[in-house]
Coordinates of C-alpha atoms in Angstrom, one line a residue:
Chain Y
M1 CA 0.0 0.0 0.0
K2 CA 2.8 2.4 0.9
K3 CA 4.5 1.7 -2.5
D4 CA 1.3 2.6 -4.2
I5 CA 1.1 6.0 -2.5
L6 CA 4.7 6.6 -3.4
A7 CA 4.0 5.8 -7.1
L8 CA 0.9 8.1 -7.0
F9 CA 3.0 10.8 -5.5
L10 CA 5.6 10.5 -8.2
A11 CA 2.9 10.7 -10.9
V12 CA 1.4 13.8 -9.3
L13 CA 4.9 15.4 -9.1
L14 CA 5.5 14.7 -12.8
V15 CA 2.2 16.3 -13.7
I16 CA 3.0 19.4 -11.6
V17 CA 6.5 19.7 -13.3
I18 CA 4.9 19.4 -16.7
I19 CA 2.2 22.0 -16.0
G20 CA 4.5 24.3 -14.1
G21 CA 7.1 24.3 -16.9
A22 CA 4.5 25.1 -19.5
N23 CA 3.7 28.7 -20.1
I24 CA 0.1 28.9 -21.4
Q25 CA -1.0 32.2 -23.0
S26 CA -4.3 33.0 -24.6
V27 CA -4.3 34.3 -28.2
D28 CA -4.9 37.9 -27.0
E29 CA -2.0 37.7 -24.6
Y30 CA 0.3 36.3 -27.3
Y31 CA -0.3 39.0 -29.9
L32 CA 1.0 42.3 -28.6
T33 CA -1.5 45.1 -28.8
H34 CA 1.0 47.7 -27.9
I35 CA 4.6 48.2 -28.9
D36 CA 7.3 50.7 -27.8
D37 CA 6.5 54.2 -29.0
I38 CA 9.1 55.8 -31.3
T39 CA 10.5 58.9 -29.6
P40 CA 13.0 61.3 -31.3
E41 CA 15.9 60.0 -29.1
S42 CA 15.2 56.2 -29.5
D43 CA 17.2 53.9 -31.8
T44 CA 15.1 52.4 -34.5
V45 CA 15.5 49.6 -37.2
Y46 CA 13.4 48.8 -40.2
I47 CA 11.9 45.4 -41.0
S48 CA 10.0 44.0 -44.0
I49 CA 8.8 40.4 -44.8
T50 CA 8.3 39.5 -48.4
C51 CA 7.8 36.3 -50.5
G52 CA 8.0 37.7 -54.0
D53 CA 10.0 34.6 -55.1
V54 CA 6.9 32.4 -54.6
L55 CA 5.0 34.4 -57.2
I56 CA 7.8 33.8 -59.7
N57 CA 7.9 30.0 -59.0
Y58 CA 4.2 29.7 -58.4
E59 CA 4.0 26.2 -60.0
D60 CA 6.3 24.7 -57.3
L61 CA 4.0 26.0 -54.5
D62 CA 2.3 23.4 -52.3
P63 CA -1.3 23.0 -53.6
S64 CA -2.8 23.5 -50.1
L65 CA -1.3 27.1 -50.1
K66 CA -2.6 28.0 -53.5
S67 CA -6.2 28.0 -52.3
G68 CA -7.6 30.9 -50.3
D69 CA -5.8 34.2 -49.7
I70 CA -2.7 32.9 -47.8
I71 CA -0.1 34.2 -50.2
P72 CA -0.5 38.0 -50.6
P73 CA -0.9 38.9 -54.3
D74 CA 1.9 41.4 -54.2
G75 CA 4.2 39.1 -52.2
V76 CA 4.5 41.6 -49.3
I77 CA 3.6 40.0 -45.9
L78 CA 4.9 43.0 -43.9
E79 CA 5.7 46.3 -45.4
K80 CA 8.9 48.1 -44.4
T81 CA 8.1 49.3 -40.9
E82 CA 10.1 51.2 -38.3
Y83 CA 10.5 49.6 -34.8
V84 CA 12.2 50.7 -31.6
L85 CA 15.6 49.0 -31.0
R86 CA 16.1 48.0 -27.4
S87 CA 19.8 47.6 -26.4
G88 CA 21.1 44.1 -27.2
D89 CA 18.3 43.3 -29.6
T90 CA 19.0 40.7 -32.2
V91 CA 17.3 40.2 -35.6
F92 CA 15.1 37.5 -34.1
D93 CA 13.9 39.8 -31.3
I94 CA 12.7 42.4 -33.8
L95 CA 11.1 39.8 -36.0
N96 CA 9.3 38.2 -33.1
R97 CA 8.0 41.6 -31.9
A98 CA 6.9 42.6 -35.4
V99 CA 5.0 39.4 -36.1
R100 CA 3.3 39.4 -32.7
Y101 CA 2.2 43.0 -33.2
N102 CA 0.9 42.4 -36.7
H103 CA -0.8 39.0 -36.0
I104 CA 1.4 37.1 -38.4
Q105 CA 1.9 33.4 -37.8
M106 CA 5.5 32.3 -37.2
E107 CA 7.1 29.1 -36.2
Y108 CA 10.8 28.7 -35.3
Q109 CA 13.2 26.0 -34.1
G110 CA 14.8 27.0 -30.8
A111 CA 18.5 27.6 -30.6
D112 CA 18.9 24.6 -28.4
K113 CA 17.3 22.2 -30.9
N114 CA 19.8 22.4 -33.8
S115 CA 23.6 22.1 -34.1
F116 CA 24.1 25.7 -35.2
N117 CA 23.0 27.1 -31.7
T118 CA 20.9 29.7 -33.4
I119 CA 17.2 30.1 -33.9
Y120 CA 16.0 28.8 -37.3
I121 CA 12.8 30.3 -38.8
Q122 CA 10.7 27.4 -40.1
G123 CA 7.7 29.3 -41.4
I124 CA 6.1 32.7 -41.5
N125 CA 2.5 33.3 -42.6
Y126 CA 1.9 29.5 -43.1
L127 CA 4.7 29.6 -45.7
Y128 CA 7.1 26.9 -44.5
E129 CA 10.5 25.6 -45.5
F130 CA 10.2 23.4 -48.6
S131 CA 6.7 24.7 -49.3
C132 CA 7.8 26.0 -52.7
G133 CA 10.5 23.6 -54.1
P134 CA 13.2 21.5 -52.4
V135 CA 15.6 24.4 -51.5
S136 CA 13.0 27.0 -50.5
G137 CA 13.0 28.6 -47.1
W138 CA 13.3 31.8 -45.2
T139 CA 16.5 33.9 -45.2
Y140 CA 17.3 37.5 -44.2
Y141 CA 19.3 40.5 -45.3
V142 CA 20.6 43.3 -43.2
N143 CA 21.3 46.5 -45.1
G144 CA 21.2 44.5 -48.4
D145 CA 23.9 41.9 -47.3
L146 CA 23.4 38.3 -46.4
P147 CA 24.9 37.9 -42.9
D148 CA 26.9 34.7 -42.1
K149 CA 25.2 34.4 -38.7
G150 CA 21.9 33.0 -37.5
C151 CA 19.2 35.6 -36.8
S152 CA 19.4 35.2 -33.0
D153 CA 23.1 35.9 -33.1
Y154 CA 23.1 39.1 -35.2
K155 CA 23.1 42.2 -33.0
L156 CA 21.6 45.2 -34.6
S157 CA 22.6 48.9 -34.5
D158 CA 20.6 52.1 -35.1
G159 CA 19.1 52.5 -38.5
D160 CA 19.7 48.9 -39.8
V161 CA 17.3 47.6 -42.4
I162 CA 16.2 44.0 -42.1
E163 CA 14.5 42.2 -45.0
F164 CA 13.1 38.7 -44.4
V165 CA 12.8 37.1 -47.8
Y166 CA 11.4 33.7 -48.8
V167 CA 13.7 32.2 -51.4
C168 CA 13.0 29.3 -53.8
R169 CA 16.6 29.1 -55.0
I170 CA 19.8 29.3 -53.0
P171 CA 21.0 33.0 -53.2
E172 CA 24.2 33.6 -55.3
T173 CA 26.2 35.0 -52.4
F174 CA 25.8 31.7 -50.4
R175 CA 27.2 29.7 -53.3
Q176 CA 30.2 31.9 -53.7
G177 CA 30.8 32.0 -49.9
G178 CA 30.7 28.2 -49.7
S179 CA 33.5 27.5 -52.2
Chain W
M1 CA -21.3 -16.3 -33.7
N2 CA -22.4 -19.8 -32.8
T3 CA -20.5 -21.6 -35.5
G4 CA -16.8 -22.1 -36.2
H5 CA -14.4 -19.8 -38.1
E6 CA -14.9 -21.4 -41.5
K7 CA -18.0 -19.6 -42.6
A8 CA -19.3 -16.5 -44.3
F9 CA -16.5 -14.1 -45.2
A10 CA -13.7 -16.4 -44.1
G11 CA -15.0 -19.0 -46.5
H12 CA -13.6 -17.0 -49.4
H13 CA -10.5 -18.1 -51.3
P14 CA -7.3 -17.1 -49.5
L15 CA -6.2 -15.0 -52.5
T16 CA -9.4 -13.0 -52.4
L17 CA -9.1 -12.4 -48.7
F18 CA -5.5 -11.4 -48.9
I19 CA -6.1 -8.9 -51.8
Y20 CA -9.2 -7.5 -50.0
F21 CA -7.5 -6.8 -46.7
S22 CA -4.3 -5.5 -48.3
L23 CA -6.3 -3.0 -50.5
I24 CA -8.3 -1.7 -47.5
I25 CA -5.2 -1.4 -45.3
I26 CA -3.2 0.3 -48.0
I27 CA -6.0 2.8 -48.8
S28 CA -6.5 3.6 -45.1
M29 CA -2.8 4.1 -44.6
F30 CA -2.2 6.5 -47.5
T31 CA -5.2 8.8 -47.3
V32 CA -6.0 11.5 -44.7
H33 CA -9.5 12.1 -46.0
P34 CA -11.8 12.0 -43.0
A35 CA -14.8 10.5 -44.9
I36 CA -12.8 7.6 -46.3
L37 CA -11.1 7.0 -42.9
M38 CA -14.5 7.0 -41.1
C39 CA -15.8 4.4 -43.7
S40 CA -12.7 2.3 -43.0
L41 CA -13.1 2.6 -39.2
T42 CA -16.8 1.7 -39.4
G43 CA -16.2 -1.3 -41.6
G44 CA -13.3 -2.6 -39.5
V45 CA -15.0 -2.2 -36.2
S46 CA -18.3 -3.7 -37.4
F47 CA -16.5 -6.6 -39.0
Y48 CA -14.5 -7.1 -35.8
I49 CA -17.7 -7.1 -33.7
S50 CA -19.4 -9.6 -36.0
V51 CA -16.4 -11.9 -35.9
S52 CA -15.5 -11.8 -32.2
G53 CA -18.6 -10.4 -30.4
I54 CA -19.6 -7.1 -29.0
R55 CA -18.5 -7.9 -25.4
N56 CA -14.9 -8.4 -26.6
F57 CA -15.0 -5.1 -28.4
I58 CA -16.3 -3.1 -25.4
T59 CA -13.5 -4.4 -23.2
E60 CA -11.0 -3.3 -25.9
L61 CA -12.4 0.2 -26.0
S62 CA -10.6 0.9 -22.7
F63 CA -7.4 0.7 -24.7
Y64 CA -8.4 2.4 -27.9
I65 CA -10.1 5.5 -26.5
P66 CA -7.0 6.5 -24.4
L67 CA -4.9 5.8 -27.5
F68 CA -7.1 8.1 -29.6
L69 CA -6.9 10.9 -27.0
L70 CA -3.1 10.4 -26.6
I71 CA -2.4 10.8 -30.4
T72 CA -4.9 13.7 -30.6
I73 CA -3.1 15.6 -27.8
T74 CA 0.4 14.7 -29.0
N75 CA 0.2 16.1 -32.5
P76 CA -0.4 19.8 -31.6
L77 CA 2.6 19.7 -29.3
F78 CA 4.9 19.1 -32.3
S79 CA 3.0 20.8 -35.1
H80 CA 2.2 24.5 -34.8
N81 CA 0.9 25.2 -38.3
G82 CA -2.7 26.2 -38.8
V83 CA -4.8 29.3 -39.1
T84 CA -6.9 29.1 -35.9
P85 CA -4.6 29.2 -32.8
L86 CA -6.5 28.2 -29.7
F87 CA -3.8 29.2 -27.2
F88 CA -0.1 29.5 -27.0
L89 CA 2.1 27.0 -25.2
N90 CA 5.6 28.3 -24.5
G91 CA 5.3 30.8 -27.4
N92 CA 4.1 28.1 -29.8
A93 CA 0.6 28.0 -31.2
V94 CA -1.7 25.1 -30.3
T95 CA -4.0 25.2 -33.3
L96 CA -7.4 23.6 -34.1
E97 CA -6.0 22.2 -37.3
A98 CA -3.2 20.4 -35.5
I99 CA -5.7 18.8 -33.0
L100 CA -8.0 17.7 -35.8
Y101 CA -5.1 16.3 -37.8
G102 CA -4.1 14.4 -34.7
A103 CA -7.6 13.0 -34.4
D104 CA -7.5 12.1 -38.1
I105 CA -4.2 10.2 -37.7
A106 CA -5.6 8.4 -34.6
I107 CA -8.6 7.3 -36.6
M108 CA -6.3 6.0 -39.3
L109 CA -4.2 4.1 -36.9
I110 CA -7.1 2.5 -35.0
S111 CA -8.9 1.5 -38.2
V112 CA -5.7 -0.1 -39.5
I113 CA -5.3 -2.0 -36.2
F114 CA -8.9 -3.2 -36.4
W115 CA -8.5 -4.4 -40.0
C116 CA -5.3 -6.2 -39.0
K117 CA -7.1 -7.9 -36.1
C118 CA -9.8 -9.0 -38.5
F119 CA -7.2 -10.3 -40.9
N120 CA -5.7 -12.3 -38.1
K121 CA -9.1 -13.8 -37.3
V122 CA -10.1 -14.6 -40.8
V123 CA -6.9 -15.5 -42.6
S124 CA -5.6 -18.5 -40.6
N125 CA -2.1 -19.9 -40.8
D126 CA -2.9 -22.6 -43.3
K127 CA -4.2 -20.0 -45.7
I128 CA -1.0 -18.0 -45.5
I129 CA 1.1 -21.1 -46.0
Y130 CA -1.2 -22.0 -48.9
L131 CA -0.7 -18.6 -50.5
F132 CA 3.0 -18.2 -50.2
G133 CA 4.3 -21.7 -49.3
G134 CA 5.0 -22.7 -52.8
L135 CA 6.6 -19.4 -53.8
I136 CA 8.6 -18.4 -50.7
P137 CA 8.4 -21.2 -48.2
K138 CA 10.8 -19.7 -45.6
L139 CA 9.2 -16.3 -45.6
S140 CA 5.7 -17.7 -45.4
I141 CA 6.5 -19.8 -42.3
V142 CA 8.1 -16.7 -40.7
I143 CA 5.0 -14.6 -41.5
S144 CA 2.6 -17.2 -40.2
M145 CA 4.7 -17.5 -37.0
I146 CA 4.8 -13.8 -36.6
L147 CA 1.0 -13.5 -37.0
R148 CA 0.5 -16.3 -34.5
F149 CA 3.1 -14.9 -32.1
I150 CA 1.0 -12.3 -30.2
P151 CA -2.1 -14.5 -29.6
L152 CA 0.1 -17.4 -28.5
F153 CA 2.1 -15.0 -26.3
K154 CA -1.1 -13.9 -24.6
I155 CA -2.3 -17.5 -24.0
Q156 CA 1.1 -18.5 -22.6
K157 CA 1.3 -15.4 -20.4
E158 CA -2.1 -16.3 -18.9
R159 CA -0.8 -19.8 -18.2
I160 CA 2.5 -18.6 -16.6
S161 CA 0.8 -16.0 -14.4
Q162 CA -1.8 -18.5 -13.2
S163 CA 0.8 -21.0 -12.2
Q164 CA 2.7 -18.2 -10.4
K165 CA -0.4 -17.4 -8.5
A166 CA -1.1 -21.0 -7.7
M167 CA 2.4 -21.1 -6.2
G168 CA 1.4 -18.1 -4.0
F169 CA 3.7 -15.5 -5.5
Y170 CA 2.8 -11.9 -5.5
S171 CA -0.8 -12.2 -4.5
S172 CA -1.0 -8.7 -3.0
G173 CA -2.9 -6.1 -4.8
S174 CA -0.1 -3.5 -4.7
Y175 CA 0.8 -2.0 -8.1
I176 CA 4.5 -2.3 -7.5
D177 CA 4.2 -5.9 -6.5
R178 CA 2.1 -6.6 -9.5
L179 CA 4.6 -4.9 -11.7
K180 CA 7.4 -7.1 -10.2
S181 CA 5.4 -10.2 -10.9
M182 CA 4.7 -9.0 -14.4
I183 CA 8.4 -8.6 -15.1
R184 CA 9.0 -12.1 -13.7
V185 CA 6.3 -13.6 -16.0
F186 CA 7.6 -11.6 -18.9
S187 CA 11.2 -13.0 -18.5
S188 CA 10.0 -16.6 -18.5
L189 CA 7.7 -15.8 -21.4
I190 CA 10.7 -14.6 -23.5
T191 CA 12.6 -17.7 -22.7
W192 CA 9.7 -19.9 -23.6
S193 CA 9.0 -18.1 -26.9
L194 CA 12.6 -18.4 -28.1
E195 CA 12.6 -22.0 -27.3
S196 CA 9.2 -22.7 -29.0
S197 CA 10.2 -20.9 -32.2
I198 CA 13.3 -23.1 -32.5
E199 CA 11.1 -26.1 -31.8
T200 CA 8.6 -25.0 -34.6
A201 CA 11.5 -24.5 -37.0
N202 CA 12.9 -27.9 -36.2
S203 CA 9.6 -29.7 -36.5
M204 CA 8.9 -28.1 -39.9
K205 CA 12.4 -29.1 -41.1
A206 CA 11.8 -32.7 -39.9
R207 CA 8.7 -32.8 -42.1
G208 CA 10.7 -31.8 -45.1
Y209 CA 9.0 -28.4 -45.4
G210 CA 10.3 -26.3 -48.3
L211 CA 12.1 -29.2 -50.0
K212 CA 11.8 -29.7 -53.7
G213 CA 9.0 -32.0 -54.8
R214 CA 7.1 -31.8 -51.5
S215 CA 3.4 -31.5 -52.3
N216 CA 0.6 -29.7 -50.4
F217 CA -3.0 -30.5 -50.0
S218 CA -5.6 -27.8 -49.6
M219 CA -9.4 -27.6 -50.0
F220 CA -9.7 -24.0 -51.3
R221 CA -11.9 -23.5 -54.3
F222 CA -12.1 -20.3 -56.3
S223 CA -15.9 -19.8 -56.6
L224 CA -18.1 -17.3 -58.3
E225 CA -18.5 -15.4 -55.1
D226 CA -14.7 -14.9 -55.1
V227 CA -14.8 -13.4 -58.6
V228 CA -17.5 -11.0 -57.5
T229 CA -15.7 -9.9 -54.3
L230 CA -12.3 -9.6 -56.1
S231 CA -13.7 -7.5 -59.0
A232 CA -15.6 -5.3 -56.5
S233 CA -12.3 -4.8 -54.5
V234 CA -10.3 -3.8 -57.6
L235 CA -13.1 -1.5 -59.0
F236 CA -13.6 0.4 -55.7
S237 CA -9.9 0.8 -55.1
V238 CA -9.3 2.1 -58.5
L239 CA -12.1 4.7 -57.9
V240 CA -10.5 5.8 -54.6
F241 CA -7.0 5.9 -56.0
Y242 CA -8.2 7.9 -59.0
G243 CA -10.0 10.4 -56.7
N244 CA -6.9 10.8 -54.7
F245 CA -4.4 11.2 -57.5
S246 CA -6.6 13.5 -59.6
G247 CA -7.0 15.7 -56.5
R248 CA -10.8 15.4 -56.6
T249 CA -11.1 13.8 -53.1
L250 CA -7.9 15.4 -51.8
F251 CA -8.0 16.7 -48.3
T252 CA -5.5 19.0 -46.6
F253 CA -5.3 20.1 -43.0
Y254 CA -2.6 22.8 -43.2
P255 CA -2.7 25.7 -43.1
E256 CA -6.4 25.7 -43.5
I257 CA -8.8 22.8 -43.4
S258 CA -10.2 22.2 -46.9
G259 CA -13.8 21.3 -47.0
I260 CA -15.0 17.8 -47.8
A261 CA -15.7 17.8 -51.5
T262 CA -19.5 17.1 -52.2
D263 CA -19.7 16.8 -55.9
L264 CA -21.3 13.7 -57.4
F265 CA -18.0 11.9 -58.1
S266 CA -16.8 12.4 -54.5
I267 CA -20.0 11.2 -53.0
I268 CA -20.0 8.1 -55.3
T269 CA -16.4 7.5 -54.1
Y270 CA -17.3 7.7 -50.4
V271 CA -20.5 5.6 -50.7
S272 CA -18.8 2.9 -52.7
F273 CA -15.8 2.8 -50.4
G274 CA -18.2 2.6 -47.4
L275 CA -20.0 -0.4 -49.0
F276 CA -16.7 -2.0 -49.9
C277 CA -15.6 -1.7 -46.2
L278 CA -19.0 -3.0 -44.9
L279 CA -18.9 -6.0 -47.3
P280 CA -17.6 -8.5 -44.8
T281 CA -20.1 -7.4 -42.2
F282 CA -23.0 -7.8 -44.6
T283 CA -21.7 -11.3 -45.5
E284 CA -21.5 -12.3 -41.9
I285 CA -25.0 -11.0 -41.1
K286 CA -26.4 -12.8 -44.2
E287 CA -24.8 -16.1 -43.3
N288 CA -25.9 -15.8 -39.7
L289 CA -29.5 -15.3 -40.8
K290 CA -29.2 -18.2 -43.1
W291 CA -27.8 -20.4 -40.3
K292 CA -30.7 -19.4 -38.0
Y293 CA -33.2 -20.1 -40.7
Y294 CA -31.8 -23.6 -41.3
V295 CA -31.6 -24.3 -37.6
S296 CA -35.3 -23.3 -37.2
K297 CA -36.3 -25.7 -39.9
I298 CA -34.7 -28.7 -38.2

């Protein structure tokens, strides 16, 4: 009988750990309704999210994404917008705040879950890696250049311009850099 | 339910049975369409009930309902795609689409399990040996041993645990003690099963199984009923495969649940597949009625 109580206690403990470790938010809590106000002295960066490449390679797109109005007709998911840069912010922090504020779906792989030790963006706006051909996926540019770091490692400075771009082909600069 | 196994649907030729079951299982495994999966589940469950009785089925529900819930809950933890987030867990969306997809996969899994159980009830060892014994003797004996393995395992487990109880081991109701006793039974079960499989292999060898020129005797006849069942199987499967590959009965969950197509072709596909799945149940019911009728005349 004592052993049973012990087993029950262990099971309860396990449940408490699982529930305590889980952070449950409602939809309204997750999507930010307010974001830092831009004041004259605050540092700012610009971010845009586009998927123009999909429109060029439309025949490769996953059939389930073709129906409905998931892919915007002009390829612009988020227009170039200015956001406040807090000190120490990485590209991922800005992206995360921007999609939460604009109610855009985003899924990422945590930095502890891959061998690069950086966050990997799997999908934005239901457009996932491999959704449009075998080498398609999300990549980003800062001030027009492809950084050689993951988006959670790249520290931003005042006035940087981030572009998140969905590509269906591997960008030329990657190929040159890899040789 | 009051006669032996060799009746009704099980009376078909082994080849018919094998093709029928493989087609249903393959279709169920490769489609995610809820209507087709529901047909498959209904057919599998009703056939299982007609073969092994409703009481058996109800006791097994206590395993399949938790299994269904477990799979349904697990999928949204790993898949965050979908347009209707319900809430956010550690910053990841738990979406309605992911939950429904989990439920769909659970239905698929359970229906395939039930069809396999029916297959085991209906296609006995001698039928498998008959089908493949000539072509691939070694593989067919292995398949028949594998299919027999779990039921035999269960029977033997019952025997061992009864004898353990008779000796007075672990009669207390404590969960830990029961677990210990189960481990003890399991270890002796493993030893027994290894030994018995070697014995089976030896005994088959002693009979000259698989040697050249060894003949087999069997009583299976390919009747008109087999022709009808076989052609119906092929026809309905072609219809389902065509609907799937042409995209007419295609169903997607991510990112948005596509509606179930309701044009004439799709409805014909669902209904015909439903009838196809219910075929064995109908045969069982028909033969049962016949049996009762003949008994009443005696």
